């Protein structure tokens, strides 16, 4: 755990000194105003851009005089901490960073925010949030948490409440699957000529998964002539972790599949699901366009492989940079999809962090005010220099004026990807779903089961869990 105390110690010492001075004078002691009680914030580490948010918290303290303490934890520890604090109805933390899949379990312990939003002064401009991000992250039915909120292009608090939903957090960071690529390799004249000769079209950013595979095959090669492949076309995150689940989920979305049917029964063993897993496996086992150790990769290994020039393209949930020893230029593009009736259907996985007010806090209004600032227009534009994954349209507009070409391009891709992304299912046993699919992916990649058999087994497992949870 990392703890950041923002100015409150100085204020506390100063208040004690002032109190002492007031009682040492000739007259009776003068009553001094008490120092504000520190707001306590429970936040993630790098997963939710802690550096940017802590810097903004320091600015908030300087502006308002409100002392703030921020405790940061890595993902798994944070989840345990949030759940344990709320389970014992503790008011120790006033504001909490919450990952979207936790929401169905913890809604009864959070403060609904619609009334706070309506009375906020200055207004917090909910219409400036990317609507898909806001609805997925923050809008839930407190009784039937699995229900999807009404679709809307612009966030409207009245429409949300009239449909039986409320707002339970403010989106602070969104992550979505995008592709970083070696732009220098794509622009190389020799590569362009060779690709044109081999495939009969120009070497360009791919729009479909088939085009992506062609590029991955083209760039998989022995670059130094020693008989060993040392450059691979792409990466995947096929290790036994949440990473392989959201990889599979993204392929499933592209092929038109779903995790659950209308009755909340798992259906990812459909033909679309089988095609998604077989395609995923072919890239590794048949086409061999990924590094040899990719069946153990998560987001960290992907970044290392791409950064050290081992791959021409790499999928991840943030922009990736090259190691200074690797000479090259990095660009970004959206996860490719499938063409249907002249339209490219995409479905990159996305998920967001929200700032939620603890129902048991003794400073709920002050906690909301801090959340409104941290998720506000000014703060989010300030996050750009930290490469933070902002959630407001105005911040993406500001990003178009950044001097760093690569970063400017990434924000453009990130914003466009969030608008077509597919979020997580709203279920209380999300971790069980993820682990069952992870096992299926690994079972197929290791050759223990066919894609259909592995997914059938995972569906059976998830079905039992869903019944146990009352779905």
Short mmCIF file of C-alpha atoms in Angstrom, two decimals:
data_model
loop_
_atom_site.label_atom_id
_atom_site.label_comp_id
_atom_site.label_asym_id
_atom_site.label_seq_id
_atom_site.Cartn_x
_atom_site.Cartn_y
_atom_site.Cartn_z
CA UNK A 1 0.00 0.00 0.00
CA UNK A 2 1.13 3.53 -0.75
CA UNK A 3 -0.27 6.40 1.29
CA UNK A 4 -0.35 10.00 0.15
CA UNK A 5 -1.25 12.64 2.76
CA UNK A 6 -1.95 15.89 1.00
CA UNK A 7 -1.22 18.82 3.25
CA UNK A 8 -3.28 17.80 6.26
CA UNK A 9 -0.38 17.30 8.68
CA UNK A 10 0.77 20.88 8.16
CA UNK A 11 -2.74 22.16 8.74
CA UNK A 12 -3.15 20.04 11.86
CA UNK A 13 0.12 21.23 13.41
CA UNK A 14 -0.74 24.81 12.54
CA UNK A 15 -4.14 24.53 14.19
CA UNK A 16 -2.60 23.10 17.37
CA UNK A 17 -0.07 25.91 17.54
CA UNK A 18 -2.79 28.49 17.04
CA UNK A 19 -4.89 26.91 19.75
CA UNK A 20 -1.94 27.04 22.15
CA UNK A 21 -1.26 30.69 21.38
CA UNK A 22 -4.87 31.70 21.90
CA UNK A 23 -4.87 30.25 25.42
CA UNK A 24 -1.62 31.92 26.52
CA UNK A 25 -2.87 35.52 26.18
CA UNK A 26 -4.07 37.81 29.01
CA UNK A 27 -7.79 37.49 28.30
CA UNK A 28 -9.83 34.32 28.13
CA UNK A 29 -9.10 31.81 25.33
CA UNK A 30 -10.55 32.77 21.98
CA UNK A 31 -12.45 30.05 20.15
CA UNK A 32 -10.60 29.06 16.99
CA UNK A 33 -12.23 27.39 13.98
CA UNK A 34 -11.37 23.70 13.89
CA UNK A 35 -9.39 22.34 10.95
CA UNK A 36 -11.48 20.44 8.39
CA UNK A 37 -11.56 16.71 8.89
CA UNK A 38 -9.42 15.05 6.21
CA UNK A 39 -11.23 13.28 3.40
CA UNK A 40 -9.93 9.77 2.97
CA UNK A 41 -9.75 8.26 -0.50
CA UNK A 42 -9.18 4.60 -1.38
CA UNK A 43 -7.64 4.39 -4.83
CA UNK A 44 -5.86 2.04 -7.22
CA UNK A 45 -2.24 2.31 -8.30
CA UNK A 46 -1.22 2.49 -11.97
CA UNK A 47 -4.32 0.54 -13.06
CA UNK A 48 -6.40 3.71 -12.68
CA UNK A 49 -3.77 6.38 -13.29
CA UNK A 50 -2.93 7.17 -9.67
CA UNK A 51 -0.17 9.64 -10.56
CA UNK A 52 -2.55 11.97 -12.41
CA UNK A 53 -5.31 11.69 -9.81
CA UNK A 54 -3.01 12.32 -6.85
CA UNK A 55 -1.61 15.42 -8.56
CA UNK A 56 -5.17 16.67 -9.08
CA UNK A 57 -5.97 15.93 -5.42
CA UNK A 58 -3.05 18.11 -4.39
CA UNK A 59 -4.39 20.95 -6.53
CA UNK A 60 -7.84 20.51 -4.98
CA UNK A 61 -6.38 20.79 -1.48
CA UNK A 62 -4.51 23.96 -2.44
CA UNK A 63 -7.64 25.53 -3.91
CA UNK A 64 -10.13 24.58 -1.21
CA UNK A 65 -8.07 24.08 1.93
CA UNK A 66 -9.74 20.69 2.35
CA UNK A 67 -7.14 18.17 3.57
CA UNK A 68 -7.15 14.84 1.76
CA UNK A 69 -5.48 11.48 2.35
CA UNK A 70 -5.14 9.03 -0.54
CA UNK A 71 -4.33 5.36 0.08
CA UNK A 72 -3.40 3.39 -3.03
CA UNK A 73 -3.45 -0.39 -3.48
CA UNK A 74 -2.76 -2.68 -6.47
CA UNK A 75 -5.84 -4.20 -8.06
CA UNK A 76 -6.41 -7.40 -6.09
CA UNK A 77 -5.55 -5.79 -2.75
CA UNK A 78 -7.80 -2.85 -3.55
CA UNK A 79 -10.74 -5.12 -4.31
CA UNK A 80 -10.28 -6.94 -1.02
CA UNK A 81 -9.99 -3.63 0.84
CA UNK A 82 -13.10 -2.11 -0.75
CA UNK A 83 -15.18 -5.21 -0.10
CA UNK A 84 -14.02 -5.59 3.51
CA UNK A 85 -14.53 -1.90 4.36
CA UNK A 86 -18.06 -1.91 3.00
CA UNK A 87 -18.96 -5.30 4.46
CA UNK A 88 -18.29 -3.98 7.95
CA UNK A 89 -20.06 -0.70 7.13
CA UNK A 90 -16.96 1.28 7.85
CA UNK A 91 -16.87 5.01 7.25
CA UNK A 92 -13.07 5.13 7.33
CA UNK A 93 -12.91 5.98 3.62
CA UNK A 94 -15.17 8.64 2.18
CA UNK A 95 -14.45 8.10 -1.52
CA UNK A 96 -13.49 4.88 -3.30
CA UNK A 97 -12.23 3.92 -6.73
CA UNK A 98 -14.47 1.10 -7.96
CA UNK A 99 -13.94 -1.16 -10.96
CA UNK A 100 -17.16 -1.78 -12.89
CA UNK A 101 -17.55 -5.55 -12.21
CA UNK A 102 -17.58 -4.89 -8.47
CA UNK A 103 -20.69 -2.73 -8.67
CA UNK A 104 -23.41 -5.41 -8.56
CA UNK A 105 -22.09 -6.64 -5.20
CA UNK A 106 -21.50 -3.30 -3.51
CA UNK A 107 -24.39 -1.10 -4.69
CA UNK A 108 -26.23 -1.33 -1.32
CA UNK A 109 -23.18 0.25 0.34
CA UNK A 110 -22.81 3.22 -2.02
CA UNK A 111 -24.47 6.63 -2.00
CA UNK A 112 -26.70 7.39 -5.01
CA UNK A 113 -25.47 10.56 -6.67
CA UNK A 114 -28.30 11.95 -8.80
CA UNK A 115 -29.41 14.45 -6.15
CA UNK A 116 -25.82 15.61 -5.63
CA UNK A 117 -25.38 16.06 -9.38
CA UNK A 118 -28.54 18.15 -9.66
CA UNK A 119 -27.50 20.49 -6.86
CA UNK A 120 -23.82 20.73 -7.81
CA UNK A 121 -22.49 24.26 -8.07
CA UNK A 122 -20.81 24.72 -10.43
CA UNK A 123 -22.61 22.10 -12.58
CA UNK A 124 -20.50 19.05 -13.34
CA UNK A 125 -21.67 18.72 -16.96
CA UNK A 126 -22.60 15.05 -17.14
CA UNK A 127 -23.45 15.62 -20.81
CA UNK A 128 -19.71 15.98 -21.47
CA UNK A 129 -18.92 12.39 -20.46
CA UNK A 130 -18.73 9.78 -23.22
CA UNK A 131 -22.24 8.40 -22.85
CA UNK A 132 -21.31 4.73 -23.32
CA UNK A 133 -18.62 5.03 -20.65
CA UNK A 134 -20.89 6.83 -18.18
CA UNK A 135 -23.78 4.40 -18.60
CA UNK A 136 -21.58 1.31 -18.29
CA UNK A 137 -19.58 2.60 -15.32
CA UNK A 138 -22.04 4.53 -13.23
CA UNK A 139 -25.71 3.80 -14.01
CA UNK A 140 -27.37 0.85 -12.27
CA UNK A 141 -30.74 -0.33 -11.03
CA UNK A 142 -30.20 -0.84 -7.30
CA UNK A 143 -32.63 -3.80 -7.21
CA UNK A 144 -31.91 -5.51 -10.53
CA UNK A 145 -28.23 -4.64 -11.05
CA UNK A 146 -27.97 -6.84 -14.14
CA UNK A 147 -30.36 -4.57 -16.07
CA UNK A 148 -28.85 -2.42 -18.80
CA UNK A 149 -29.63 1.31 -18.60
CA UNK A 150 -31.51 3.02 -21.42
CA UNK A 151 -29.34 3.81 -24.44
CA UNK A 152 -28.61 7.48 -24.98
CA UNK A 153 -26.09 9.51 -26.93
CA UNK A 154 -25.97 12.25 -24.29
CA UNK A 155 -26.15 11.57 -20.55
CA UNK A 156 -29.50 12.76 -19.16
CA UNK A 157 -30.10 12.44 -15.41
CA UNK A 158 -33.88 12.73 -15.74
CA UNK A 159 -34.07 9.94 -18.33
CA UNK A 160 -31.86 7.76 -16.15
CA UNK A 161 -34.06 8.16 -13.07
CA UNK A 162 -37.34 7.94 -14.98
CA UNK A 163 -36.20 4.53 -16.25
CA UNK A 164 -35.68 3.32 -12.67
CA UNK A 165 -31.91 3.73 -12.48
CA UNK A 166 -29.58 5.94 -10.49
CA UNK A 167 -26.00 7.16 -10.73
CA UNK A 168 -23.53 5.53 -8.35
CA UNK A 169 -20.13 6.88 -9.37
CA UNK A 170 -18.36 9.35 -11.63
CA UNK A 171 -16.13 7.82 -14.34
CA UNK A 172 -12.48 8.64 -13.71
CA UNK A 173 -10.59 6.33 -16.12
CA UNK A 174 -11.52 3.99 -18.98
CA UNK A 175 -9.42 1.23 -20.51
CA UNK A 176 -10.16 -0.34 -23.89
CA UNK A 177 -8.30 -2.81 -26.09
CA UNK A 178 -6.34 -0.98 -28.81
CA UNK A 179 -3.36 -1.82 -31.02
CA UNK A 180 0.05 -0.18 -30.97
CA UNK A 181 2.14 -0.72 -34.08
CA UNK A 182 5.53 0.01 -35.56
CA UNK A 183 4.67 2.85 -37.88
CA UNK A 184 8.26 2.93 -39.17
CA UNK A 185 7.89 -0.66 -40.43
CA UNK A 186 4.54 0.15 -42.06
CA UNK A 187 6.05 3.18 -43.85
CA UNK A 188 9.24 1.47 -44.98
CA UNK A 189 9.32 1.53 -48.79
CA UNK A 190 10.80 -1.97 -49.10
CA UNK A 191 8.10 -3.41 -46.83
CA UNK A 192 5.39 -1.60 -48.74
CA UNK A 193 6.62 -2.89 -52.07
CA UNK A 194 6.98 -6.47 -50.80
CA UNK A 195 3.54 -6.43 -49.21
CA UNK A 196 1.94 -5.08 -52.40
CA UNK A 197 3.58 -7.82 -54.44
CA UNK A 198 2.54 -10.55 -52.00
CA UNK A 199 -1.05 -9.49 -51.21
CA UNK A 200 -2.03 -7.27 -54.13
CA UNK A 201 -2.98 -4.28 -51.95
CA UNK A 202 -1.29 -1.47 -50.06
CA UNK A 203 0.28 -1.96 -46.66
CA UNK A 204 -2.14 -0.01 -44.49
CA UNK A 205 -3.69 -0.09 -41.05
CA UNK A 206 -6.02 -3.14 -41.05
CA UNK A 207 -9.78 -2.80 -40.72
CA UNK A 208 -10.65 -6.51 -40.35
CA UNK A 209 -9.14 -9.41 -38.42
CA UNK A 210 -8.33 -11.12 -41.71
CA UNK A 211 -6.34 -8.08 -42.85
CA UNK A 212 -4.65 -7.99 -39.45
CA UNK A 213 -3.60 -11.63 -39.82
CA UNK A 214 -2.13 -10.92 -43.27
CA UNK A 215 0.00 -8.18 -41.72
CA UNK A 216 1.00 -10.41 -38.81
CA UNK A 217 2.13 -13.13 -41.22
CA UNK A 218 4.02 -10.61 -43.36
CA UNK A 219 6.00 -9.17 -40.48
CA UNK A 220 6.82 -12.52 -38.84
CA UNK A 221 10.34 -13.09 -40.11
CA UNK A 222 14.02 -13.71 -39.53
CA UNK A 223 15.49 -10.20 -39.78
CA UNK A 224 19.19 -11.03 -39.32
CA UNK A 225 19.47 -14.17 -41.48
CA UNK A 226 20.49 -16.56 -38.72
CA UNK A 227 17.64 -18.96 -39.47
CA UNK A 228 15.57 -18.03 -36.42
CA UNK A 229 12.47 -15.85 -36.42
CA UNK A 230 13.19 -12.75 -34.35
CA UNK A 231 10.31 -10.47 -35.36
CA UNK A 232 6.70 -11.54 -34.86
CA UNK A 233 3.59 -9.99 -36.30
CA UNK A 234 1.58 -9.49 -33.13
CA UNK A 235 1.02 -10.30 -29.50
CA UNK A 236 -1.87 -11.81 -27.56
CA UNK A 237 -2.48 -12.12 -23.82
CA UNK A 238 -3.08 -15.86 -23.58
CA UNK A 239 -1.76 -16.47 -20.07
CA UNK A 240 -4.01 -17.74 -17.30
CA UNK A 241 -5.36 -14.37 -16.16
CA UNK A 242 -8.14 -11.86 -16.70
CA UNK A 243 -6.16 -10.80 -19.78
CA UNK A 244 -6.97 -13.95 -21.74
CA UNK A 245 -10.66 -13.69 -20.84
CA UNK A 246 -10.97 -10.15 -22.22
CA UNK A 247 -8.93 -11.16 -25.29
CA UNK A 248 -11.42 -13.96 -25.98
CA UNK A 249 -14.34 -11.67 -25.18
CA UNK A 250 -13.13 -9.13 -27.75
CA UNK A 251 -12.89 -11.80 -30.48
CA UNK A 252 -16.32 -13.12 -29.42
CA UNK A 253 -17.81 -9.63 -29.77
CA UNK A 254 -16.32 -9.18 -33.24
CA UNK A 255 -17.85 -12.44 -34.47
CA UNK A 256 -21.28 -11.48 -33.15
CA UNK A 257 -21.33 -13.73 -30.09
CA UNK A 258 -22.44 -12.98 -26.55
CA UNK A 259 -21.49 -14.20 -23.10
CA UNK A 260 -25.11 -14.48 -21.92
CA UNK A 261 -28.51 -14.83 -23.51
CA UNK A 262 -31.62 -12.90 -22.54
CA UNK A 263 -32.32 -15.28 -19.65
CA UNK A 264 -28.82 -14.78 -18.15
CA UNK A 265 -27.74 -18.26 -19.22
CA UNK A 266 -24.20 -18.46 -20.68
CA UNK A 267 -24.11 -18.91 -24.46
CA UNK A 268 -20.46 -18.30 -25.33
CA UNK A 269 -20.13 -21.89 -26.62
CA UNK A 270 -22.10 -20.78 -29.70
CA UNK A 271 -20.66 -21.09 -33.22
CA UNK A 272 -19.42 -17.51 -32.83
CA UNK A 273 -17.66 -18.48 -29.60
CA UNK A 274 -16.03 -21.52 -31.16
CA UNK A 275 -14.89 -19.44 -34.13
CA UNK A 276 -13.48 -16.80 -31.79
CA UNK A 277 -11.44 -19.33 -29.79
CA UNK A 278 -10.26 -21.23 -32.86
CA UNK A 279 -9.16 -18.00 -34.56
CA UNK A 280 -7.34 -16.95 -31.40
CA UNK A 281 -5.64 -20.34 -31.19
CA UNK A 282 -4.73 -20.43 -34.89
CA UNK A 283 -2.75 -17.22 -34.60
CA UNK A 284 -0.64 -18.89 -31.92
CA UNK A 285 -0.54 -22.56 -32.95
CA UNK A 286 -0.99 -22.65 -36.72
CA UNK A 287 0.03 -19.26 -38.11
CA UNK A 288 2.71 -18.80 -35.42
CA UNK A 289 2.57 -15.01 -35.68
CA UNK A 290 3.03 -14.52 -31.92
CA UNK A 291 6.17 -14.89 -29.77
CA UNK A 292 6.79 -18.41 -28.43
CA UNK A 293 5.92 -17.58 -24.82
CA UNK A 294 2.61 -15.89 -25.56
CA UNK A 295 0.58 -18.58 -23.75
CA UNK A 296 2.03 -17.08 -20.57
CA UNK A 297 1.56 -13.42 -21.53
CA UNK A 298 -0.54 -10.82 -19.75
CA UNK A 299 -0.54 -7.04 -20.37
CA UNK A 300 2.92 -6.70 -18.80
CA UNK A 301 4.64 -9.24 -21.06
CA UNK A 302 2.93 -7.74 -24.11
CA UNK A 303 4.40 -4.35 -23.28
CA UNK A 304 7.88 -5.81 -22.82
CA UNK A 305 7.79 -7.76 -26.09
CA UNK A 306 6.58 -4.78 -28.08
CA UNK A 307 8.88 -2.34 -26.33
CA UNK A 308 11.98 -4.37 -27.14
CA UNK A 309 11.08 -4.66 -30.81
CA UNK A 310 10.01 -8.29 -30.77
CA UNK A 311 6.67 -7.61 -32.48
CA UNK A 312 5.38 -5.31 -35.21
CA UNK A 313 1.95 -4.92 -33.57
CA UNK A 314 0.73 -5.36 -30.03
CA UNK A 315 -2.70 -5.38 -28.37
CA UNK A 316 -3.01 -3.80 -24.94
CA UNK A 317 -5.08 -1.51 -22.73
CA UNK A 318 -2.71 1.44 -22.97
CA UNK A 319 -0.39 2.94 -25.52
CA UNK A 320 3.00 1.27 -25.69
CA UNK A 321 6.41 2.80 -26.24
CA UNK A 322 9.66 1.45 -27.64
CA UNK A 323 12.75 1.00 -25.54
CA UNK A 324 15.27 3.79 -26.35
CA UNK A 325 17.60 1.14 -27.82
CA UNK A 326 14.96 0.27 -30.43
CA UNK A 327 14.88 2.81 -33.22
CA UNK A 328 11.36 3.25 -34.52
CA UNK A 329 8.09 5.14 -34.46
CA UNK A 330 4.89 4.01 -32.72
CA UNK A 331 1.34 4.54 -33.95
CA UNK A 332 -2.07 3.30 -32.80
CA UNK A 333 -5.20 1.90 -34.40
CA UNK A 334 -8.53 0.43 -33.33
CA UNK A 335 -8.93 -3.30 -32.83
CA UNK A 336 -10.03 -4.61 -36.26
CA UNK A 337 -13.41 -6.19 -36.75
CA UNK A 338 -15.45 -8.07 -39.31
CA UNK A 339 -17.15 -6.56 -42.35
CA UNK A 340 -20.90 -7.11 -42.56
CA UNK A 341 -22.96 -5.47 -45.28
CA UNK A 342 -20.27 -2.89 -45.91
CA UNK A 343 -19.88 -1.97 -42.24
CA UNK A 344 -16.95 -2.89 -39.99
CA UNK A 345 -18.32 -4.45 -36.79
CA UNK A 346 -15.90 -4.01 -33.89
CA UNK A 347 -16.14 -5.06 -30.27
CA UNK A 348 -13.05 -4.26 -28.20
CA UNK A 349 -13.45 -5.02 -24.53
CA UNK A 350 -13.54 -1.98 -22.30
CA UNK A 351 -13.90 -1.30 -18.60
CA UNK A 352 -13.84 1.79 -16.43
CA UNK A 353 -13.06 3.00 -12.96
CA UNK A 354 -15.56 5.17 -11.13
CA UNK A 355 -15.31 7.31 -8.01
CA UNK A 356 -18.05 6.20 -5.59
CA UNK A 357 -19.13 7.83 -2.33
CA UNK A 358 -19.20 5.50 0.66
CA UNK A 359 -22.72 5.31 2.10
CA UNK A 360 -21.22 5.15 5.60
CA UNK A 361 -19.07 8.27 5.23
CA UNK A 362 -19.73 11.15 7.61
CA UNK A 363 -18.73 13.61 4.86
CA UNK A 364 -20.71 12.51 1.86
CA UNK A 365 -21.19 15.98 0.39
CA UNK A 366 -17.49 16.79 0.73
CA UNK A 367 -16.61 13.42 -0.80
CA UNK A 368 -18.89 14.10 -3.76
CA UNK A 369 -17.38 17.56 -4.22
CA UNK A 370 -13.91 16.00 -4.45
CA UNK A 371 -15.13 13.34 -6.89
CA UNK A 372 -16.77 16.04 -9.04
CA UNK A 373 -13.49 17.93 -9.18
CA UNK A 374 -11.36 14.87 -9.97
CA UNK A 375 -13.74 13.81 -12.76
CA UNK A 376 -14.31 17.40 -13.86
CA UNK A 377 -13.51 19.18 -17.11
CA UNK A 378 -10.45 21.07 -15.90
CA UNK A 379 -8.90 18.14 -14.04
CA UNK A 380 -9.37 15.73 -16.94
CA UNK A 381 -7.67 18.07 -19.37
CA UNK A 382 -4.79 18.25 -16.91
CA UNK A 383 -4.59 14.44 -16.93
CA UNK A 384 -3.50 14.41 -20.57
CA UNK A 385 0.13 15.06 -19.74
CA UNK A 386 0.10 11.87 -17.66
CA UNK A 387 -1.33 9.84 -20.57
CA UNK A 388 -4.36 9.20 -18.39
CA UNK A 389 -7.37 7.52 -20.00
CA UNK A 390 -9.84 10.38 -19.73
CA UNK A 391 -13.62 9.94 -19.84
CA UNK A 392 -14.85 13.36 -21.05
CA UNK A 393 -15.37 14.42 -24.64
CA UNK A 394 -13.86 17.84 -23.93
CA UNK A 395 -10.63 16.16 -22.80
CA UNK A 396 -10.41 14.22 -26.06
CA UNK A 397 -10.99 17.45 -27.95
CA UNK A 398 -8.14 19.04 -26.00
CA UNK A 399 -5.93 16.04 -26.81
CA UNK A 400 -6.12 16.92 -30.52
CA UNK A 401 -3.88 19.89 -29.77
CA UNK A 402 -1.11 17.94 -28.03
CA UNK A 403 2.36 18.42 -29.45
CA UNK A 404 3.29 14.73 -29.25
CA UNK A 405 2.05 13.21 -32.53
CA UNK A 406 2.07 9.64 -31.23
CA UNK A 407 0.13 10.57 -28.09
CA UNK A 408 -2.32 12.67 -30.09
CA UNK A 409 -2.99 9.70 -32.36
CA UNK A 410 -3.44 7.38 -29.38
CA UNK A 411 -6.07 9.59 -27.77
CA UNK A 412 -7.95 9.74 -31.06
CA UNK A 413 -7.96 5.94 -31.25
CA UNK A 414 -8.79 5.56 -27.56
CA UNK A 415 -11.81 7.85 -27.77
CA UNK A 416 -13.14 6.17 -30.93
CA UNK A 417 -12.64 2.71 -29.41
CA UNK A 418 -14.54 3.59 -26.23
CA UNK A 419 -17.54 4.55 -28.32
CA UNK A 420 -17.77 1.06 -29.84
CA UNK A 421 -16.44 -0.96 -26.91
CA UNK A 422 -18.32 -3.73 -25.13
CA UNK A 423 -18.36 -3.72 -21.33
CA UNK A 424 -18.49 -6.52 -18.81
CA UNK A 425 -21.67 -8.40 -17.87
CA UNK A 426 -23.45 -7.03 -14.79
CA UNK A 427 -23.29 -10.10 -12.58
CA UNK A 428 -22.25 -10.65 -8.97
CA UNK A 429 -20.04 -13.63 -9.80
CA UNK A 430 -17.98 -12.01 -12.57
CA UNK A 431 -14.71 -13.51 -11.30
CA UNK A 432 -16.12 -17.03 -11.60
CA UNK A 433 -17.11 -16.36 -15.21
CA UNK A 434 -13.68 -14.99 -16.03
CA UNK A 435 -11.83 -17.90 -14.43
CA UNK A 436 -13.98 -20.49 -16.21
CA UNK A 437 -13.26 -18.92 -19.61
CA UNK A 438 -9.56 -18.55 -18.78
CA UNK A 439 -9.44 -22.28 -18.09
CA UNK A 440 -11.22 -23.04 -21.38
CA UNK A 441 -8.78 -20.90 -23.38
CA UNK A 442 -5.78 -22.58 -21.76
CA UNK A 443 -7.27 -26.04 -22.19
CA UNK A 444 -7.74 -25.45 -25.91
CA UNK A 445 -4.33 -23.86 -26.45
CA UNK A 446 -2.61 -26.75 -24.65
CA UNK A 447 -4.37 -29.31 -26.85
CA UNK A 448 -6.26 -30.95 -24.00
CA UNK A 449 -9.68 -30.18 -25.50
CA UNK A 450 -11.22 -28.96 -28.73
CA UNK A 451 -12.53 -25.39 -28.74
CA UNK A 452 -16.13 -26.61 -28.56
CA UNK A 453 -15.48 -29.07 -25.73
CA UNK A 454 -13.54 -26.50 -23.71
CA UNK A 455 -16.27 -23.88 -24.09
CA UNK A 456 -19.03 -26.41 -23.36
CA UNK A 457 -17.33 -27.29 -20.10
CA UNK A 458 -16.92 -23.62 -19.19
CA UNK A 459 -20.60 -22.97 -19.93
CA UNK A 460 -21.61 -25.85 -17.66
CA UNK A 461 -19.42 -24.47 -14.88
CA UNK A 462 -20.72 -20.92 -15.24
CA UNK A 463 -24.32 -22.16 -15.41
CA UNK A 464 -23.96 -23.79 -12.01
CA UNK A 465 -22.45 -20.63 -10.54
CA UNK A 466 -25.27 -18.52 -11.97
CA UNK A 467 -27.90 -20.77 -10.44
CA UNK A 468 -26.12 -20.60 -7.07
CA UNK A 469 -26.23 -16.79 -7.28
CA UNK A 470 -29.95 -16.86 -7.97
CA UNK A 471 -29.88 -15.88 -11.63
#
